Amino acid sequence: MNPKYPVQLVPPDIAAYRKGNTGIDYVTTFDSGRPGPHVMVCAVTHGNELCGAIVVDFLFREQVRPTAGKLTLAFNNYRAFLTFDPRYPGLSRYVDEDFNRLWSPEVLDSARDSDELRRAREMRPFIETVDLLLDLHSMQTKAPALMLAGPLEKGRLLAAAVGVPEYVVSDVGHAAGKRMRDYGAFGDPASDKNALLVECGQHWEKASADVAMQTTLRFLKHCGTVDPGFLDAHIAGDPPPQKFITVTGPITIKHDEFHFVQEFDGMEVIPKAGTVIAHDGDEPIRTPYDDCVLIMPSRRMAAGQTAVRLGRFTHR
Ligand SMILES: [Zn+2]
């Protein structure tokens, strides 16, 4: 039990969604029979992130169906999620490795094997049929929610069309491997296919489920394939204007002795260029420019992993 982040959310019972109708466990597609995009909302890419599971369960229970195109609801790393134990809430992130670092042909086609690679290979041909993807995530620390829109203009435009959350981060991902949101056509500027990854707040805080819900409803509304009456009945509030941040690079850990100079939660703005924010072995890590934004500092400090990403405010 982590007293700093009590588990306020209850993971839903998802057993009823195992069989689905796609031949892939925990992947269900509803087909309107009419032309339109294939829209997908997915949860538990990381098994310890509860907000997405709560929202996907809600969409199932409300029997949300597309009026055009197809709607897929999925629980990605369900095997990790099913091991979630509120006494040890951090332990269910994955079975063998991070599911969201495997999404390049080099890794998927490699001879390597793991529980997550088997799941990614099982889902890969299906993911290639998706036109618009929303992948629901949460964060280790209590920081403002943010949309990870990817490196392309089309991702930023989609994030702007969804309109929430307030912070939109444009980034290329992690040195440790590619994310599902960047896979194949999602990462091709010439393709109309598009994907978003939203970080809804701290993994177990109640507010993260509200952020995931509002982001999903507004995403579905933008996609235009679900009855807007249902969506409008559940969409709340008037969101503030969005702020766009471009990640200039990840700080990838080189040595096993890495520590920040203070505890950062994320979205802190460091005013002066050259400020030391961490030490990687003997090497000081300095901010490269004024008003540097710290994005998603990690608590998992191992060589090769991302410690934090640095960003600057931009116009969209
Ligand atoms: Zn995640």
Coordinates of C-alpha atoms and ligand atoms in Angstrom, one line a residue:
M1 CA 0.0 0.0 0.0
N2 CA 1.4 3.4 -1.0
P3 CA 0.0 5.9 1.5
K4 CA 0.8 8.8 -0.9
Y5 CA -1.6 7.4 -3.6
P6 CA -4.4 5.4 -1.9
V7 CA -6.4 3.2 -4.2
Q8 CA -9.7 5.0 -4.6
L9 CA -10.9 3.1 -7.7
V10 CA -12.3 -0.4 -7.9
P11 CA -11.3 -2.4 -10.9
P12 CA -14.4 -3.6 -12.8
D13 CA -15.2 -7.3 -13.2
I14 CA -14.4 -7.8 -16.9
A15 CA -14.8 -11.6 -17.1
A16 CA -18.0 -11.2 -19.2
Y17 CA -16.0 -9.5 -22.0
R18 CA -13.5 -12.3 -22.5
K19 CA -15.1 -14.1 -25.4
G20 CA -16.0 -11.0 -27.5
N21 CA -16.7 -11.6 -31.1
T22 CA -13.4 -11.0 -33.0
G23 CA -11.7 -14.3 -32.2
I24 CA -9.3 -12.3 -29.9
D25 CA -10.1 -12.5 -26.2
Y26 CA -11.2 -9.2 -24.7
V27 CA -11.6 -7.5 -28.1
T28 CA -15.2 -6.9 -29.1
T29 CA -16.4 -5.1 -32.3
F30 CA -19.8 -3.6 -32.9
D31 CA -20.6 -3.1 -36.6
S32 CA -23.3 -0.7 -37.6
G33 CA -23.4 -2.2 -41.1
R34 CA -23.1 1.3 -42.5
P35 CA -20.0 2.9 -44.0
G36 CA -17.8 4.8 -41.6
P37 CA -14.5 4.5 -39.7
H38 CA -13.4 1.7 -37.5
V39 CA -13.1 3.4 -34.1
M40 CA -11.4 1.7 -31.1
V41 CA -11.3 2.6 -27.4
C42 CA -8.9 0.5 -25.4
A43 CA -7.9 0.1 -21.8
V44 CA -5.3 -1.6 -19.6
T45 CA -2.4 -1.4 -22.0
H46 CA -0.8 -1.2 -18.6
G47 CA -2.5 -3.6 -16.2
N48 CA -2.3 -1.3 -13.1
E49 CA -4.1 1.6 -14.8
L50 CA -7.8 1.3 -13.8
C51 CA -9.5 4.4 -15.3
G52 CA -9.7 3.0 -18.8
A53 CA -11.1 -0.3 -17.6
I54 CA -13.8 1.6 -15.8
V55 CA -14.7 3.6 -18.9
V56 CA -14.7 0.6 -21.3
D57 CA -16.9 -1.3 -18.8
F58 CA -19.2 1.7 -18.8
L59 CA -19.5 1.7 -22.6
F60 CA -20.3 -2.0 -22.6
R61 CA -22.9 -1.7 -19.8
E62 CA -24.6 1.3 -21.5
Q63 CA -24.6 -0.8 -24.7
V64 CA -23.1 2.0 -26.7
R65 CA -23.3 1.0 -30.4
P66 CA -22.1 2.8 -33.5
T67 CA -24.6 4.3 -35.9
A68 CA -21.9 4.3 -38.6
G69 CA -18.8 2.3 -39.1
K70 CA -17.5 0.0 -36.4
L71 CA -16.7 0.5 -32.7
T72 CA -14.2 -1.8 -30.9
L73 CA -13.8 -2.0 -27.2
A74 CA -10.8 -3.8 -25.9
F75 CA -8.8 -4.6 -22.8
N76 CA -5.2 -4.9 -24.1
N77 CA -3.0 -6.4 -21.4
Y78 CA -5.9 -8.1 -19.6
R79 CA -3.6 -10.8 -18.2
A80 CA -1.7 -8.2 -16.2
F81 CA -4.9 -6.3 -15.2
L82 CA -6.5 -9.5 -13.9
T83 CA -3.6 -9.8 -11.3
F84 CA -4.4 -6.3 -9.9
D85 CA -4.4 -6.4 -6.1
P86 CA -5.2 -3.1 -4.3
R87 CA -2.7 -4.1 -1.5
Y88 CA 0.1 -4.1 -4.2
P89 CA -1.4 -1.8 -6.8
G90 CA 1.9 -1.2 -8.7
L91 CA 2.6 -4.9 -9.4
S92 CA 0.2 -5.6 -12.2
R93 CA 1.7 -3.2 -14.8
Y94 CA 2.7 -6.1 -17.0
V95 CA 3.4 -9.9 -16.9
D96 CA 6.9 -10.0 -18.6
E97 CA 7.5 -6.6 -20.1
D98 CA 5.8 -3.3 -21.1
F99 CA 3.1 -4.0 -23.8
N100 CA 3.5 -0.4 -25.0
R101 CA 7.1 -0.7 -26.1
L102 CA 6.7 -3.5 -28.6
W103 CA 5.0 -1.8 -31.6
S104 CA 7.6 -1.9 -34.3
P105 CA 8.0 -4.5 -37.1
E106 CA 11.5 -5.2 -35.8
V107 CA 10.3 -6.3 -32.4
L108 CA 7.0 -7.9 -33.5
D109 CA 8.7 -9.9 -36.2
S110 CA 11.7 -10.8 -34.0
A111 CA 12.3 -14.3 -32.6
R112 CA 11.9 -12.9 -29.0
D113 CA 9.1 -14.2 -26.9
S114 CA 7.2 -12.8 -23.9
D115 CA 3.6 -12.8 -22.6
E116 CA 3.1 -9.2 -23.9
L117 CA 4.7 -10.1 -27.3
R118 CA 2.3 -12.9 -27.7
R119 CA -0.6 -10.6 -27.0
A120 CA 0.8 -7.8 -29.3
R121 CA 1.2 -10.4 -32.1
E122 CA -2.3 -11.6 -31.6
M123 CA -3.7 -8.1 -31.7
R124 CA -1.5 -6.7 -34.5
P125 CA -3.5 -7.7 -37.6
F126 CA -6.6 -6.4 -35.9
I127 CA -5.0 -3.0 -34.9
E128 CA -4.1 -2.6 -38.6
T129 CA -7.9 -2.4 -39.4
V130 CA -8.5 0.5 -36.9
D131 CA -8.9 4.0 -38.3
L132 CA -9.2 6.0 -35.1
L133 CA -7.7 4.8 -31.8
L134 CA -8.0 6.1 -28.2
D135 CA -5.7 4.4 -25.7
L136 CA -6.6 5.1 -22.1
H137 CA -3.8 5.4 -19.6
S138 CA -2.9 6.9 -16.2
M139 CA 0.3 8.0 -14.5
Q140 CA 2.5 7.2 -11.5
T141 CA 2.3 10.6 -10.0
K142 CA -0.5 13.0 -9.3
A143 CA -0.1 15.5 -12.2
P144 CA -2.4 17.2 -14.6
A145 CA -3.9 14.9 -17.3
L146 CA -2.3 15.1 -20.7
M147 CA -2.9 13.9 -24.2
L148 CA 0.1 12.3 -25.9
A149 CA -0.6 13.2 -29.5
G150 CA 2.5 11.8 -31.1
P151 CA 5.0 13.6 -33.3
L152 CA 2.7 14.4 -36.2
E153 CA 0.4 17.4 -37.0
K154 CA -2.5 15.0 -37.5
G155 CA -2.2 13.8 -33.9
R156 CA -2.3 17.4 -32.6
L157 CA -5.3 18.2 -34.8
L158 CA -7.2 15.2 -33.5
A159 CA -6.3 16.2 -29.9
A160 CA -7.6 19.7 -30.6
A161 CA -10.8 18.3 -32.1
V162 CA -11.4 16.2 -28.9
G163 CA -10.8 19.4 -26.9
V164 CA -9.7 17.7 -23.6
P165 CA -7.6 17.3 -21.6
E166 CA -6.0 20.8 -21.1
Y167 CA -2.4 19.7 -21.9
V168 CA -1.5 18.2 -25.3
V169 CA 2.0 16.8 -25.5
S170 CA 3.6 16.2 -28.9
D171 CA 6.3 13.5 -28.6
V172 CA 8.1 10.7 -30.3
G173 CA 7.9 8.2 -27.5
H174 CA 10.6 6.2 -25.7
A175 CA 14.0 4.9 -26.5
A176 CA 12.9 1.6 -24.9
G177 CA 10.5 0.8 -27.8
K178 CA 7.5 1.9 -29.8
R179 CA 4.0 2.5 -28.5
M180 CA 0.8 1.1 -30.1
R181 CA -0.3 4.7 -30.8
D182 CA 2.7 5.1 -33.1
Y183 CA 2.3 1.8 -34.9
G184 CA 2.1 1.5 -38.7
A185 CA -0.3 3.9 -40.4
F186 CA -0.9 5.8 -37.1
G187 CA 2.7 7.1 -37.5
D188 CA 2.4 7.7 -41.2
P189 CA 1.8 11.4 -42.0
A190 CA 0.2 10.4 -45.4
S191 CA -2.4 8.2 -43.8
D192 CA -5.8 9.3 -42.5
K193 CA -5.5 6.8 -39.7
N194 CA -4.9 8.5 -36.3
A195 CA -4.4 7.6 -32.7
L196 CA -4.3 9.3 -29.3
L197 CA -3.0 8.2 -25.9
V198 CA -4.4 10.0 -22.9
E199 CA -2.8 10.0 -19.5
C200 CA -5.8 10.7 -17.2
G201 CA -4.1 11.4 -13.8
Q202 CA -2.7 9.3 -11.0
H203 CA -3.3 5.5 -11.5
W204 CA -5.7 5.1 -8.6
E205 CA -7.2 8.5 -8.0
K206 CA -10.9 8.8 -8.5
A207 CA -10.6 11.9 -10.7
S208 CA -8.6 9.9 -13.3
A209 CA -11.8 7.9 -14.1
D210 CA -13.7 11.2 -14.7
V211 CA -11.0 12.4 -17.1
A212 CA -11.0 9.1 -18.9
M213 CA -14.7 9.2 -19.3
Q214 CA -14.9 12.8 -20.5
T215 CA -12.0 12.3 -23.0
T216 CA -13.6 9.1 -24.3
L217 CA -17.1 10.7 -24.8
R218 CA -15.6 13.7 -26.6
F219 CA -13.4 11.5 -28.7
L220 CA -16.5 9.4 -29.7
K221 CA -18.4 12.6 -30.4
H222 CA -15.6 13.8 -32.7
C223 CA -15.5 10.5 -34.5
G224 CA -19.2 11.0 -35.3
T225 CA -20.1 7.3 -35.2
V226 CA -22.1 7.1 -31.9
D227 CA -25.5 8.6 -31.2
P228 CA -24.6 12.2 -30.1
G229 CA -27.7 12.3 -27.8
F230 CA -26.2 9.6 -25.5
L231 CA -22.8 11.3 -25.5
D232 CA -24.2 14.8 -24.8
A233 CA -26.1 13.4 -21.9
H234 CA -22.9 12.4 -20.2
I235 CA -20.5 15.1 -21.4
A236 CA -19.8 17.6 -18.6
G237 CA -18.6 21.1 -18.3
D238 CA -16.9 23.7 -20.5
P239 CA -13.2 22.7 -20.7
P240 CA -10.4 25.3 -20.6
P241 CA -8.5 26.2 -23.8
Q242 CA -5.8 23.6 -24.5
K243 CA -2.1 24.2 -24.1
F244 CA 0.3 22.5 -26.5
I245 CA 3.8 21.3 -25.5
T246 CA 6.4 19.8 -27.8
V247 CA 8.8 17.3 -26.2
T248 CA 12.3 18.0 -27.3
G249 CA 13.7 14.7 -26.0
P250 CA 13.5 12.1 -23.4
I251 CA 16.1 11.9 -20.7
T252 CA 17.1 8.2 -21.0
I253 CA 18.9 6.8 -18.0
K254 CA 22.5 5.7 -18.6
H255 CA 23.6 4.6 -15.2
D256 CA 21.9 2.7 -12.5
E257 CA 22.5 5.5 -10.0
F258 CA 19.9 8.1 -11.2
H259 CA 18.1 10.5 -9.0
F260 CA 16.2 13.7 -9.3
V261 CA 17.3 16.7 -7.2
Q262 CA 13.8 16.9 -5.7
E263 CA 10.5 15.0 -6.0
F264 CA 8.9 16.1 -9.3
D265 CA 5.3 15.0 -10.1
G266 CA 5.2 16.3 -13.6
M267 CA 4.2 19.5 -15.5
E268 CA 6.6 21.6 -13.4
V269 CA 8.0 24.5 -15.4
I270 CA 11.7 25.2 -14.7
P271 CA 12.3 28.9 -15.6
K272 CA 16.1 29.0 -16.2
A273 CA 18.1 27.1 -18.8
G274 CA 20.9 25.2 -17.2
T275 CA 19.1 24.3 -14.0
V276 CA 20.2 20.9 -12.7
I277 CA 17.2 18.6 -12.3
A278 CA 18.9 15.2 -11.8
H279 CA 22.1 13.3 -11.6
D280 CA 22.7 10.3 -13.8
G281 CA 25.7 8.6 -12.1
D282 CA 28.2 11.6 -11.9
E283 CA 26.6 13.4 -14.8
P284 CA 24.3 16.4 -13.9
I285 CA 21.2 16.6 -16.0
R286 CA 20.4 20.3 -16.9
T287 CA 17.4 21.9 -18.5
P288 CA 18.4 22.9 -22.1
Y289 CA 16.2 26.0 -22.3
D290 CA 14.1 28.5 -20.3
D291 CA 10.6 27.5 -19.2
C292 CA 11.3 23.8 -19.6
V293 CA 8.3 21.5 -18.8
L294 CA 9.0 18.2 -17.0
I295 CA 6.7 15.6 -18.4
M296 CA 5.9 12.3 -16.5
P297 CA 8.9 11.9 -14.3
S298 CA 9.4 8.2 -13.6
R299 CA 9.8 6.4 -10.3
R300 CA 11.3 3.4 -12.1
M301 CA 14.9 4.2 -12.4
A302 CA 16.8 1.7 -14.5
A303 CA 19.4 2.2 -17.3
G304 CA 17.7 2.4 -20.7
Q305 CA 14.4 3.6 -19.3
T306 CA 12.9 7.1 -19.7
A307 CA 13.5 9.2 -16.5
V308 CA 11.5 12.2 -17.7
R309 CA 10.7 14.0 -20.9
L310 CA 11.4 17.7 -21.4
G311 CA 9.1 19.9 -23.3
R312 CA 8.4 23.5 -24.3
F313 CA 5.2 25.4 -24.8
T314 CA 4.3 25.8 -28.5
H315 CA 1.5 26.9 -30.7
R316 CA -0.4 23.9 -32.0
Ligands
ZN1 ZN 0.1 3.5 -19.2

